[in-house]
XYZ file of C-alpha atoms in Angstrom:
68
model
C 0.000 0.000 0.000
C 1.278 3.430 -0.906
C -0.659 5.309 1.768
C -2.405 7.480 -0.817
C -6.162 7.743 -0.614
C -8.191 7.143 -3.752
C -10.014 10.083 -5.270
C -13.781 10.101 -5.423
C -15.384 10.257 -8.869
C -16.472 13.852 -8.216
C -12.877 14.854 -7.381
C -11.630 13.203 -10.560
C -14.166 15.136 -12.648
C -13.134 18.410 -10.983
C -9.466 17.747 -11.744
C -10.229 16.964 -15.386
C -12.284 20.166 -15.724
C -9.440 22.129 -14.111
C -7.006 20.652 -16.612
C -9.150 21.774 -19.542
C -9.361 25.399 -18.290
C -6.838 27.371 -20.396
C -6.822 30.416 -18.086
C -5.991 28.261 -15.059
C -3.231 26.563 -17.050
C -1.702 29.935 -17.954
C -1.723 30.954 -14.270
C 0.157 27.789 -13.314
C 2.619 28.285 -16.180
C 3.351 31.875 -15.065
C 3.826 30.722 -11.463
C 6.226 27.986 -12.590
C 8.253 30.442 -14.679
C 8.365 32.910 -11.765
C 9.737 30.263 -9.393
C 12.483 29.354 -11.887
C 13.761 32.938 -12.236
C 15.831 32.838 -9.046
C 19.243 31.294 -8.561
C 20.766 29.202 -5.779
C 21.700 32.290 -3.730
C 18.080 33.497 -3.824
C 16.899 30.090 -2.647
C 19.392 29.983 0.234
C 18.371 33.524 1.240
C 14.712 32.470 1.224
C 15.438 29.472 3.439
C 17.587 31.538 5.808
C 14.926 34.218 6.210
C 12.208 31.695 7.042
C 14.049 29.322 9.381
C 12.561 30.941 12.516
C 9.050 30.170 11.259
C 9.643 26.420 11.368
C 9.569 24.494 14.616
C 12.289 21.856 14.495
C 11.406 18.708 16.394
C 13.828 15.834 15.925
C 12.276 12.395 15.614
C 13.473 9.471 17.646
C 14.514 6.485 15.555
C 15.177 3.090 17.017
C 17.581 1.001 14.985
C 17.920 -2.700 15.504
C 19.780 -3.432 12.294
C 23.445 -2.546 12.861
C 24.891 -3.891 9.610
C 27.231 -1.665 7.608
């Protein structure tokens, strides 16, 4: 099992209608182009500026398999 829930028929129809909407497609295309304008320095700056907004909680992992 992949853990993904199956979409209802109504949700599938909505997604297909969304895909056929040219205006919505153009909005997504513009957003994708906008996100690709930056470079690695811009991305690192973005991450650095937003680090305080994220609560870091380490997870505890138990390992019983000690093979290399």
